[in-house]
XYZ file of N, CA and C in Angstrom:
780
model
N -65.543 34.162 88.680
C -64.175 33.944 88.198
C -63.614 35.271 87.678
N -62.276 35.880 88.018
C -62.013 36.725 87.571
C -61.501 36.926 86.228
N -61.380 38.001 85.484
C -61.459 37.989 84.437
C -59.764 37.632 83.991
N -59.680 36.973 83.046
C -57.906 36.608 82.729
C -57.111 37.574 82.358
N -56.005 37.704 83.059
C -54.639 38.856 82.895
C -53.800 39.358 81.837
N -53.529 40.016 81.510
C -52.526 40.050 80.494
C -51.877 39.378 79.754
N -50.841 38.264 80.746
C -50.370 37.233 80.188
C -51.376 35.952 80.318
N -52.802 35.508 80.250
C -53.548 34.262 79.941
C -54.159 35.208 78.510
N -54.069 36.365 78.216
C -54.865 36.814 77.050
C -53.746 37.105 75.809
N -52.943 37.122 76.027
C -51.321 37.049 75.477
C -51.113 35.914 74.742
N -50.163 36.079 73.276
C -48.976 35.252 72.711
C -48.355 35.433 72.259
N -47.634 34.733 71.527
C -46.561 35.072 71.192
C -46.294 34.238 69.211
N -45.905 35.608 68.125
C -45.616 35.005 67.221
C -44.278 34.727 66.920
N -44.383 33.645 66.066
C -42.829 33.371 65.954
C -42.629 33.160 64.741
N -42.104 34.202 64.106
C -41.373 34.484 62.694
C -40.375 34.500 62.135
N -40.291 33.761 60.623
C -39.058 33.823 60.081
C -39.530 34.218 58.949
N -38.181 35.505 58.505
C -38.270 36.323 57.267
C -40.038 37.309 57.235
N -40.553 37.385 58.526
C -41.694 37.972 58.463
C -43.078 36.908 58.031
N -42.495 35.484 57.647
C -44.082 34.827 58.042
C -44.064 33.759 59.104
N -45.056 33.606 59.859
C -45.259 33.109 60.785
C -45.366 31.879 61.068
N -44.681 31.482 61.816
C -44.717 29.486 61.685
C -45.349 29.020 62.748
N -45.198 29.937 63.636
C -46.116 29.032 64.830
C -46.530 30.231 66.125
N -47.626 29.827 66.515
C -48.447 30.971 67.737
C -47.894 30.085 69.113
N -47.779 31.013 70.103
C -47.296 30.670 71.377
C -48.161 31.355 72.458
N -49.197 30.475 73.099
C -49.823 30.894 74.362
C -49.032 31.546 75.424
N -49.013 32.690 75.858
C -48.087 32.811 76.833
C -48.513 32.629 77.755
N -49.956 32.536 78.365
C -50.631 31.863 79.753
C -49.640 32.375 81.236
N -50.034 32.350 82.279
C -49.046 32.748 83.378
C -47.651 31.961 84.095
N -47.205 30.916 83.345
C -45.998 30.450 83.981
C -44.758 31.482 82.750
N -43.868 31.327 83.368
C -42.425 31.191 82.425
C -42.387 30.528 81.295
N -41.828 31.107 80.021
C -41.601 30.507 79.095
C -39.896 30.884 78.732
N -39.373 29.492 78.438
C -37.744 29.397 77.922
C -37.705 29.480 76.979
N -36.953 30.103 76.113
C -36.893 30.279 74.784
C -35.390 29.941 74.253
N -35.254 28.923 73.598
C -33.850 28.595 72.823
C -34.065 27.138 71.635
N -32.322 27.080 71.744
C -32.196 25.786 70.511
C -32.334 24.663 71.180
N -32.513 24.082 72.518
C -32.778 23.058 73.175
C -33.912 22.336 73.505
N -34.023 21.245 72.820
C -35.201 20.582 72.381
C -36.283 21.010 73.879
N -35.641 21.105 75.330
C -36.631 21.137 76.245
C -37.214 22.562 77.047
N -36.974 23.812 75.753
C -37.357 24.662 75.938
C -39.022 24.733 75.487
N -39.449 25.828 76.086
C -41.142 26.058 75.907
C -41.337 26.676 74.362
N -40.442 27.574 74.138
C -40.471 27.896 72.602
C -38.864 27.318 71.904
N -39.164 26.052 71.185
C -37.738 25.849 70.832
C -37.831 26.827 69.859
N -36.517 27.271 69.378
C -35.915 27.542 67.914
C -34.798 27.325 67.324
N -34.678 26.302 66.415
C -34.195 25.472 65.591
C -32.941 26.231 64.760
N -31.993 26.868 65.301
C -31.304 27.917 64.660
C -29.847 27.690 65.387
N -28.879 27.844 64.373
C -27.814 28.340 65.138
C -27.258 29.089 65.734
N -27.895 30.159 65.292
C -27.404 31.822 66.506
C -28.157 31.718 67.539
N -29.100 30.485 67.510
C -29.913 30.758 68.866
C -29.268 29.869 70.101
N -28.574 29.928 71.287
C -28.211 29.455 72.442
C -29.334 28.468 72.884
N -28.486 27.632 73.745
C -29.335 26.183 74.210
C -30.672 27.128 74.884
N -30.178 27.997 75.909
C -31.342 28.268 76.817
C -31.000 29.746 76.494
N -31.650 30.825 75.428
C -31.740 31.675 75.241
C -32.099 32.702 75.741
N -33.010 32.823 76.584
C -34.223 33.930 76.983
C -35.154 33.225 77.864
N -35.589 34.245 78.273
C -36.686 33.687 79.255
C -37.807 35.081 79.438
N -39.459 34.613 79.047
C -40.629 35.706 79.037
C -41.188 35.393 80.248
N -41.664 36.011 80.886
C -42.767 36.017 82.376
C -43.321 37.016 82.629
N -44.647 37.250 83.126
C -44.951 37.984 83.584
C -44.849 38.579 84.771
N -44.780 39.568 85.216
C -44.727 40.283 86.281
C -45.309 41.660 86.710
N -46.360 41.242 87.858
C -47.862 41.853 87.692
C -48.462 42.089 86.371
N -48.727 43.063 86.398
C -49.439 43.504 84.611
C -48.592 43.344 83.692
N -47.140 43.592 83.785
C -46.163 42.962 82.733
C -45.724 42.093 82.160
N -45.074 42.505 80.840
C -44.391 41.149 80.273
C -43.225 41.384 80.005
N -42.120 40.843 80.700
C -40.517 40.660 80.802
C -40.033 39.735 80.180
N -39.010 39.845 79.219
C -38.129 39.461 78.792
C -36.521 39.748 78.875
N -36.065 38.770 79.485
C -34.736 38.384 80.347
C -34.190 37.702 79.412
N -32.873 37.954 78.608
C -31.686 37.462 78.074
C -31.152 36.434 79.310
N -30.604 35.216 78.651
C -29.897 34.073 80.123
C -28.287 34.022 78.984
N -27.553 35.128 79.352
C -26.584 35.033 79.224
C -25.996 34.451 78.132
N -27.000 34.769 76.782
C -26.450 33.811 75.611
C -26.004 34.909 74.774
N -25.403 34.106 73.472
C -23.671 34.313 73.051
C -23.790 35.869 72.055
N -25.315 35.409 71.166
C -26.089 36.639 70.355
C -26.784 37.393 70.717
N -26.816 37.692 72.061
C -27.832 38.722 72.537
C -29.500 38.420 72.183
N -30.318 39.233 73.195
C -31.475 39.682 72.496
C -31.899 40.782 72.167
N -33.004 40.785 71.319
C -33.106 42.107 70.570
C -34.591 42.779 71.051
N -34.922 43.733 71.730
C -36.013 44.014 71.387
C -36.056 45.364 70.698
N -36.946 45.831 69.569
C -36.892 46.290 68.684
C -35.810 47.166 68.399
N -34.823 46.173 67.803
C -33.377 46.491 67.758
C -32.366 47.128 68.408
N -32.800 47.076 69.857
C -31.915 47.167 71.117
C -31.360 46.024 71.727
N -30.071 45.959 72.091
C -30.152 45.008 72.707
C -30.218 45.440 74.186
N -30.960 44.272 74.922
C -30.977 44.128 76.206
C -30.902 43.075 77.084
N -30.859 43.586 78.349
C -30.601 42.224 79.155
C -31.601 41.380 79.964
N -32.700 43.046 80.632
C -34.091 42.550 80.523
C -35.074 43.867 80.644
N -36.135 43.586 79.911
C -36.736 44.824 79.814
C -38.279 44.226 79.799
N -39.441 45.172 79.606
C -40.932 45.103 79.499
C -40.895 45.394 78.003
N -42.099 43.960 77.868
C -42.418 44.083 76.614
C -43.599 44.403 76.446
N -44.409 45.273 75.083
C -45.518 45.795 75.259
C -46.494 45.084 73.809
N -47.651 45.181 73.537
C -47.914 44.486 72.398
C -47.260 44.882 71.067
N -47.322 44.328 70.403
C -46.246 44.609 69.298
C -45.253 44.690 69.177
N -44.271 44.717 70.283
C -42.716 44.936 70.198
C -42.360 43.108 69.751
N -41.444 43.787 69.111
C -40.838 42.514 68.416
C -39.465 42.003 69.130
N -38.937 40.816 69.610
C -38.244 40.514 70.244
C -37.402 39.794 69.220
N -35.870 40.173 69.073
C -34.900 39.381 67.969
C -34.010 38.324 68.454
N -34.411 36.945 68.249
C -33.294 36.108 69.045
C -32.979 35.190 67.357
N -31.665 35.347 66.755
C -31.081 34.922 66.046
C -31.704 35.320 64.550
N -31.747 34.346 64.087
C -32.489 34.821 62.968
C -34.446 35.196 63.183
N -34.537 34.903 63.917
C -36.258 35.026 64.158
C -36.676 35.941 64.955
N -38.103 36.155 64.806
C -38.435 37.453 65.919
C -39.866 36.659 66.171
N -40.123 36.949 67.472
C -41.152 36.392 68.429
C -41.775 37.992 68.770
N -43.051 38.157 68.159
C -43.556 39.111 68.519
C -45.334 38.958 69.463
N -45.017 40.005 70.410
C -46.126 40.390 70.891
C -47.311 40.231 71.014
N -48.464 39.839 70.833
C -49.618 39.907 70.413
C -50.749 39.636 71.563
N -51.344 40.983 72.282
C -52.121 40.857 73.142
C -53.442 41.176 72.864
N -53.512 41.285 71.649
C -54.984 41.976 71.005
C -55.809 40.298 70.351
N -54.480 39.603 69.926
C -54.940 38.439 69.040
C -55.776 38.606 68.079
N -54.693 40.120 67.123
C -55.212 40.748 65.390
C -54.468 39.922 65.069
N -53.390 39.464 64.909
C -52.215 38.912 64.069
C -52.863 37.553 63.122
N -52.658 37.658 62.006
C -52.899 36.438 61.027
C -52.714 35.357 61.890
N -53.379 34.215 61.154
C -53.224 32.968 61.653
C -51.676 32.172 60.790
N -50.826 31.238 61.784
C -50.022 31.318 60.867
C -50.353 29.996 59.330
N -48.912 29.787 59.111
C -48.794 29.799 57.389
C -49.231 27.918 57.987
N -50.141 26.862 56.743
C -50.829 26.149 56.709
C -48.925 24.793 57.467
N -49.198 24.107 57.818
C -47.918 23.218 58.158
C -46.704 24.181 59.252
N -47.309 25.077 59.539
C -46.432 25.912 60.495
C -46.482 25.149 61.912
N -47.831 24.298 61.930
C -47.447 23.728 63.310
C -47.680 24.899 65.126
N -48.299 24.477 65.750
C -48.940 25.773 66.608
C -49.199 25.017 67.755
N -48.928 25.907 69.248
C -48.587 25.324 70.620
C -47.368 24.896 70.960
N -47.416 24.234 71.999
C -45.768 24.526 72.146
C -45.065 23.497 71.758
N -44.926 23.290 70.320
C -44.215 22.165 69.857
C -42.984 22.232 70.120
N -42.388 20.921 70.390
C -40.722 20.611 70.350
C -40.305 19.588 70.037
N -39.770 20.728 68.391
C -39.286 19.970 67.257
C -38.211 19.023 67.651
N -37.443 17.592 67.134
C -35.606 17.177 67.282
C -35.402 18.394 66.561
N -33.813 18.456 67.164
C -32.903 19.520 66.889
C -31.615 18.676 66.822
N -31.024 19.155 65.790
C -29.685 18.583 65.107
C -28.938 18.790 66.470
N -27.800 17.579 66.168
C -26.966 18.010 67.813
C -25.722 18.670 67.643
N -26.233 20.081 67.083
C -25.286 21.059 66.824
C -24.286 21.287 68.047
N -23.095 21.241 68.741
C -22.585 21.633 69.795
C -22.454 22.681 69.700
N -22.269 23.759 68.881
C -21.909 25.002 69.285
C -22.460 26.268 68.532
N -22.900 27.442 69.527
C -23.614 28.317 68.584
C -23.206 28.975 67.929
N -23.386 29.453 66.769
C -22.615 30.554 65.830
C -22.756 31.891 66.259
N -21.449 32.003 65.981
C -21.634 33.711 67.019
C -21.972 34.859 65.402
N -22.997 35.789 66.078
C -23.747 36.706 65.063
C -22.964 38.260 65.221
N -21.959 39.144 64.105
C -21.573 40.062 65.171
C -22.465 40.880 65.164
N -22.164 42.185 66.045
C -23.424 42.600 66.175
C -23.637 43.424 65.180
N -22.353 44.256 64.686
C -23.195 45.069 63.393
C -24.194 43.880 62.024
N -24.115 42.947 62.391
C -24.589 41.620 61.496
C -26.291 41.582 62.260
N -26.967 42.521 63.252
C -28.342 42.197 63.591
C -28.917 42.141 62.887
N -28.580 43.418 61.706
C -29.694 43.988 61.441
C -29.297 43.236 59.918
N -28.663 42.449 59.527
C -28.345 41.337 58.249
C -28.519 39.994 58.611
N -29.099 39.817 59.608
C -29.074 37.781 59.808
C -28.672 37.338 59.260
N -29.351 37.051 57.886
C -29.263 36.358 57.002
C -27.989 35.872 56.358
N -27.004 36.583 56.326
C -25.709 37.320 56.127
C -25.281 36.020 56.963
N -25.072 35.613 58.061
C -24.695 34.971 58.898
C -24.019 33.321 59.332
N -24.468 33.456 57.711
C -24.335 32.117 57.117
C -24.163 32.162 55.763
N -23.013 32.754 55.571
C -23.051 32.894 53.945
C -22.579 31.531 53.383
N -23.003 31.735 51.929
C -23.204 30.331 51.310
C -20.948 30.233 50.877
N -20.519 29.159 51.023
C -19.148 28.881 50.886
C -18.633 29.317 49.483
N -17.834 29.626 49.611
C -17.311 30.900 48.043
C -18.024 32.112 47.892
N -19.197 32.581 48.604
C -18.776 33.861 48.499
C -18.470 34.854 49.185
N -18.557 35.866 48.341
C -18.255 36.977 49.341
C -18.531 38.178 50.295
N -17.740 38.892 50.802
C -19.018 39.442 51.910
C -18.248 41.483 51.308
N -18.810 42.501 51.654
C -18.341 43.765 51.494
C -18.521 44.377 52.968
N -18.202 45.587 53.251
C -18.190 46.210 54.000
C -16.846 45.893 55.210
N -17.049 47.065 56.315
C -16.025 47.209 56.836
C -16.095 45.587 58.507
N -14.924 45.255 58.537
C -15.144 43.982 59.595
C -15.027 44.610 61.086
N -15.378 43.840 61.779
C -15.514 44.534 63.190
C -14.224 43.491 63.700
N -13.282 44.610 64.813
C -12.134 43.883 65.222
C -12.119 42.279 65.465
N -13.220 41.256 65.643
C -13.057 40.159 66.179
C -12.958 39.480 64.475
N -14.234 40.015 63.538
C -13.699 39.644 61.981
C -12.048 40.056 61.588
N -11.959 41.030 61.831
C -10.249 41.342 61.338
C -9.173 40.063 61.827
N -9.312 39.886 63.262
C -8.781 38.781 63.701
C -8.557 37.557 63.296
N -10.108 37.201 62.724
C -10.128 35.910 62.267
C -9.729 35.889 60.744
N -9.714 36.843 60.009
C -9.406 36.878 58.812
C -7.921 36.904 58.425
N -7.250 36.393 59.924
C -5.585 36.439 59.501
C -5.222 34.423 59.119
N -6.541 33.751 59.521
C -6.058 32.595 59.045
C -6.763 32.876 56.989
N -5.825 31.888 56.508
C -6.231 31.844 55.274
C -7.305 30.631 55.019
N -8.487 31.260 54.294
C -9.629 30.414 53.903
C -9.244 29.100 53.206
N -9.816 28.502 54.055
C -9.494 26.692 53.616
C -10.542 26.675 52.093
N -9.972 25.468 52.105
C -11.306 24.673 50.674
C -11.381 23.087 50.968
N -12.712 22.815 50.867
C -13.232 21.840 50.220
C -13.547 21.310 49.221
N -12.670 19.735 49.078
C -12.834 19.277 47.569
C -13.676 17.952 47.704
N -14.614 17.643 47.048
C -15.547 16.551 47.168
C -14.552 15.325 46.065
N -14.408 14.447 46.761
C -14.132 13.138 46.790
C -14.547 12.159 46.308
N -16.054 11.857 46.931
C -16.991 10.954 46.470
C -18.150 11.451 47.069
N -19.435 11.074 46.408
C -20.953 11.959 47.109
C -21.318 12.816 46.031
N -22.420 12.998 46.695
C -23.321 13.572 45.716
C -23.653 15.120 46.180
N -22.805 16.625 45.658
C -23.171 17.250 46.543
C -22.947 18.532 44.994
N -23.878 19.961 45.598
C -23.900 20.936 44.665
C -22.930 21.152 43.881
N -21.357 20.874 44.342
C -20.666 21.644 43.786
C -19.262 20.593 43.988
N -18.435 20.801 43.163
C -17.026 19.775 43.826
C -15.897 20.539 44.274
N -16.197 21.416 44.875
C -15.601 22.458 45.291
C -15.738 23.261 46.208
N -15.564 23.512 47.750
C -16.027 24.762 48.374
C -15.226 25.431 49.030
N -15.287 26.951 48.554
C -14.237 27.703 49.489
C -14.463 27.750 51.363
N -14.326 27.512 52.245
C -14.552 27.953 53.629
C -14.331 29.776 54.082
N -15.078 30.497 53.030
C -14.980 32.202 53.756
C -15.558 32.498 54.802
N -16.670 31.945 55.472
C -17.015 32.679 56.526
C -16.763 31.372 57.612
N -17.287 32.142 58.817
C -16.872 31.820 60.481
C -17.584 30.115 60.854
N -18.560 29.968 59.923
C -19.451 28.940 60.160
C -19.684 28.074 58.646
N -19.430 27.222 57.893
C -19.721 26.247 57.604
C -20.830 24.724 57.602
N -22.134 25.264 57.521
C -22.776 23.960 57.726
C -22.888 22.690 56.330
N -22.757 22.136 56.337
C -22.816 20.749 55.531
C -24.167 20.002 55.869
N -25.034 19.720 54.524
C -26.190 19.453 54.635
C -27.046 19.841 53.877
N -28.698 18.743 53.884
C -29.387 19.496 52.516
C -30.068 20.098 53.003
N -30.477 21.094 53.989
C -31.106 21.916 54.478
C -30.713 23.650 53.794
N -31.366 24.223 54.490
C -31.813 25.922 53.588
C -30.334 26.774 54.064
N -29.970 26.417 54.960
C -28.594 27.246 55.798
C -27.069 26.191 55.210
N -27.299 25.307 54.402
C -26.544 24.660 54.394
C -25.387 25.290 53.589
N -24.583 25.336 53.438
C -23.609 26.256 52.778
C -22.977 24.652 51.950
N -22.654 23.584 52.347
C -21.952 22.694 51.673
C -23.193 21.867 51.500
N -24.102 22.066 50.496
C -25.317 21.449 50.257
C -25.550 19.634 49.706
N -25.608 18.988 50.402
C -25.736 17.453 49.717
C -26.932 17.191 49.244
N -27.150 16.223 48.178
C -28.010 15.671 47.980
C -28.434 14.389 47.675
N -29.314 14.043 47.651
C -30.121 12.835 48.120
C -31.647 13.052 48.648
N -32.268 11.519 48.523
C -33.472 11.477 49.527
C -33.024 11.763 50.810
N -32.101 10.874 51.320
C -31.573 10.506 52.722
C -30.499 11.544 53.231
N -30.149 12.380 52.833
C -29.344 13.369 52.797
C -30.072 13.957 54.326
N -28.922 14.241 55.402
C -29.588 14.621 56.570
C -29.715 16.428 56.372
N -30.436 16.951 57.568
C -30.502 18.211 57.286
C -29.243 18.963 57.647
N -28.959 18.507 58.728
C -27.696 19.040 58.977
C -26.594 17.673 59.437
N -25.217 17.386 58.873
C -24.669 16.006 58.947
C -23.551 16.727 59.834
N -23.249 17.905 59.665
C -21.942 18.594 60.210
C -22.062 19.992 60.671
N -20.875 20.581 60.926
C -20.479 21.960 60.722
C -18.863 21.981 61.071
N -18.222 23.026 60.357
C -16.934 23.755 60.790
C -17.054 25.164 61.051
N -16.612 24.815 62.114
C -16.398 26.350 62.784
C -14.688 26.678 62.115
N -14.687 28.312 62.202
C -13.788 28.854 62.234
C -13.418 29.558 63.104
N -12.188 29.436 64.080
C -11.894 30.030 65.035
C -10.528 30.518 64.644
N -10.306 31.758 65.882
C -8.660 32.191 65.509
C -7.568 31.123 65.403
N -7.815 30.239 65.942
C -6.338 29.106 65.645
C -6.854 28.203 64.481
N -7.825 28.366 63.799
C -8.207 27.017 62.901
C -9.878 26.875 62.759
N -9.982 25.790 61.632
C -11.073 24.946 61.484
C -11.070 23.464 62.699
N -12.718 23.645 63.010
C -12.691 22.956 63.433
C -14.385 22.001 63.390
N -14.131 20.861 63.434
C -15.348 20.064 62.590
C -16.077 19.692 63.874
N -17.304 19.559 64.089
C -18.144 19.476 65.086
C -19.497 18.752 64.277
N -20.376 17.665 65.179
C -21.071 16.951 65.065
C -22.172 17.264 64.789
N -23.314 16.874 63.557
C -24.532 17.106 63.565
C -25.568 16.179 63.404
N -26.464 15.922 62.601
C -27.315 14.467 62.423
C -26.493 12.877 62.450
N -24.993 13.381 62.223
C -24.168 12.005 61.804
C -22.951 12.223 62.305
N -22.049 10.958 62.695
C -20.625 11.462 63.219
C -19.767 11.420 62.346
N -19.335 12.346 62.266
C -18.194 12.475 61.149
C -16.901 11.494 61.689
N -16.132 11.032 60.117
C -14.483 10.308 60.867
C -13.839 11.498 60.292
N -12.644 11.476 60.868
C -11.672 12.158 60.161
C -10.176 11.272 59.467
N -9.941 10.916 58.796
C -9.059 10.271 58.594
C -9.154 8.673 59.121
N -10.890 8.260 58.483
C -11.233 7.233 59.299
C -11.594 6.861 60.722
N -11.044 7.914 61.659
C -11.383 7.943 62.681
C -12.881 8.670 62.957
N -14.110 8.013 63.837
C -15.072 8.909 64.546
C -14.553 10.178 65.287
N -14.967 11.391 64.975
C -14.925 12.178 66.085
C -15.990 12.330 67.120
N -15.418 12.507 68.438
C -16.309 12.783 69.518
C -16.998 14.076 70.321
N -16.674 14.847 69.743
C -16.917 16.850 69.465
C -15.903 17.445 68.315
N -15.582 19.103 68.660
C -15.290 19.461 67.866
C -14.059 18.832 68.167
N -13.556 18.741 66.784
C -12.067 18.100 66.223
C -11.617 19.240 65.364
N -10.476 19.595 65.281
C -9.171 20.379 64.491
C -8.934 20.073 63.371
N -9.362 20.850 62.234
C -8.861 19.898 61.285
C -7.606 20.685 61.217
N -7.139 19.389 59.847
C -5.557 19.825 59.630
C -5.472 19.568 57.756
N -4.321 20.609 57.334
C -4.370 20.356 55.982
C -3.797 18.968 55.403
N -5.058 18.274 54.455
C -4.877 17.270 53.969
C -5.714 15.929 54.771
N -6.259 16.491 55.687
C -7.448 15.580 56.075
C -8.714 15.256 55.302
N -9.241 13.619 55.770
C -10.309 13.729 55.075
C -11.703 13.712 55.788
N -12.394 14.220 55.163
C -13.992 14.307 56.268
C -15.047 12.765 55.445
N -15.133 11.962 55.895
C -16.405 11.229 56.117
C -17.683 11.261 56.496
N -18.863 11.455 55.638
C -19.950 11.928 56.210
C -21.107 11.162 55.353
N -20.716 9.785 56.036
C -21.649 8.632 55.004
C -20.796 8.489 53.828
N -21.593 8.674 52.161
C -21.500 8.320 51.284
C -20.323 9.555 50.619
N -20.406 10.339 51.219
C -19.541 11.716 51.236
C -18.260 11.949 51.726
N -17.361 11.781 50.836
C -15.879 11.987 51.275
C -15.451 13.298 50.773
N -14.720 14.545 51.697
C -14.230 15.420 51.645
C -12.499 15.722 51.553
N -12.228 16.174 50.881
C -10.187 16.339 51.367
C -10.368 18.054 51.776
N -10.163 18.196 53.094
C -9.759 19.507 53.502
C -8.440 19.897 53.195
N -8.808 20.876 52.942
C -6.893 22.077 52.361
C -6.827 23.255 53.422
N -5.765 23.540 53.839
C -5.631 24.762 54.572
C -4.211 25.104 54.729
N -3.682 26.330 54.435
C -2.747 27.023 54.760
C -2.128 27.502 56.191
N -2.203 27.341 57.392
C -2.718 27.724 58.545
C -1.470 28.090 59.014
């Protein structure tokens, strides 16, 4: 039997904030990499595109091919479209980096990280949050928490969007951090999860129940663990809001404000 190749001696780590949640065999087929539950490496993120990337080998190599998604990929803070990856290079798709590992030194990961090619449910976020690019090398940034604020200089597509005036959220009824939230940045998630910017609470509190996007013409409310009404009505994707609407999200009533 011959001895196994590059990619059957190969994997792949997959990190957030630098610790490791889960190891990825890379073995010799194709692996898909995105936010869509029926990828080979999901990742559970909003900057990450349904079908993100794609790793394969080719002969002794290992290629990584961007599939045309919205945040680019990164390999060690380049972006590209497709290039050879070598051990250790770290590959950046949204907030996470999937690195290298053909030696199999790398720690084992963190205890409940979960390992092989799991595929997690994924909130049925419709749409990805766009990351700009001077924002690579800040992820985190990317999701700022509602009321505050951000410094530095905006890149023309921020200037743009910063000609609508920042809405607010006023809590109604529900149980949530604050009775108050400004809408400053591009993305808005609602939920008791870690990215949640409009944080609820509860046992039953979903991880993610919503999001509003901000686009150049407006807010606009889009579906997550739960369907939002707007003014009593279900919405069926993203919906427009308008000033003086109300958001429904279970036990959680919102009055949106906007100047627009």
């Amino acid at each position: 039997m011959p001895p196994p190749g590059p990619a059957e001696m190969a994997r792949l780590l997959l990190k957030f904030e630098s610790q490791i949640l889960r190891e990825i065999p890379v073995g010799s087929r194709p692996l898909t990499i995105g936010r869509a539950p029926d990828n080979d490496v999901h990742i559970d993120n909003l900057a990450v595109s349904d079908h993100h990337a794609r790793l394969y080998a080719e002969g002794d190599r290992m290629v990584i091919e961007d599939l045309n998604s919205l945040n680019g990929t990164y390999v060690n803070d380049v972006r590209i479209e497709r290039t050879t990856i070598r051990d250790g290079d770290t590959v950046q798709i949204g907030k996470h980096q999937l690195q290298l590992d053909a030696a199999h030194e790398a720690p084992a990961p963190v205890p409940g990280g979960g390992g092989g090619l799991r595929k997690a449910p994924v909130p049925k976020i419709i749409e990805t949050a766009v990351l700009e690019t001077q924002q690579q090398r800040e992820l985190m940034r990317q999701t700022a928490p509602a009321g505050g604020g951000g410094s530095g200089k905006l890149s023309p597509a921020s200037a743009s969007r910063e000609r609508l005036r920042s809405a607010t959220l006023r809590v109604l009824r529900g149980r949530t951090d604050k009775r108050e939230y400004t809408l400053a940045g591009k993305l808005t998630v609602i939920g008791c999860s870690e990215m949640a910017s409009v944080r609820l609470l509860g046992w039953f509190a979903p991880q993610v129940a919503a999001q509003i996007n901000r686009r150049d013409d407006g807010y606009y409310l889009g579906l997550g663990d739960r369907i939002p009404k707007v003014n009593g009505q279900p919405i069926q994707g993203p919906t427009r809001l308008h000033d003086g609407d109300i958001i429904e999200l279970g036990r959680v009533r919102l009055h949106f404000s906007s100047r627009d």
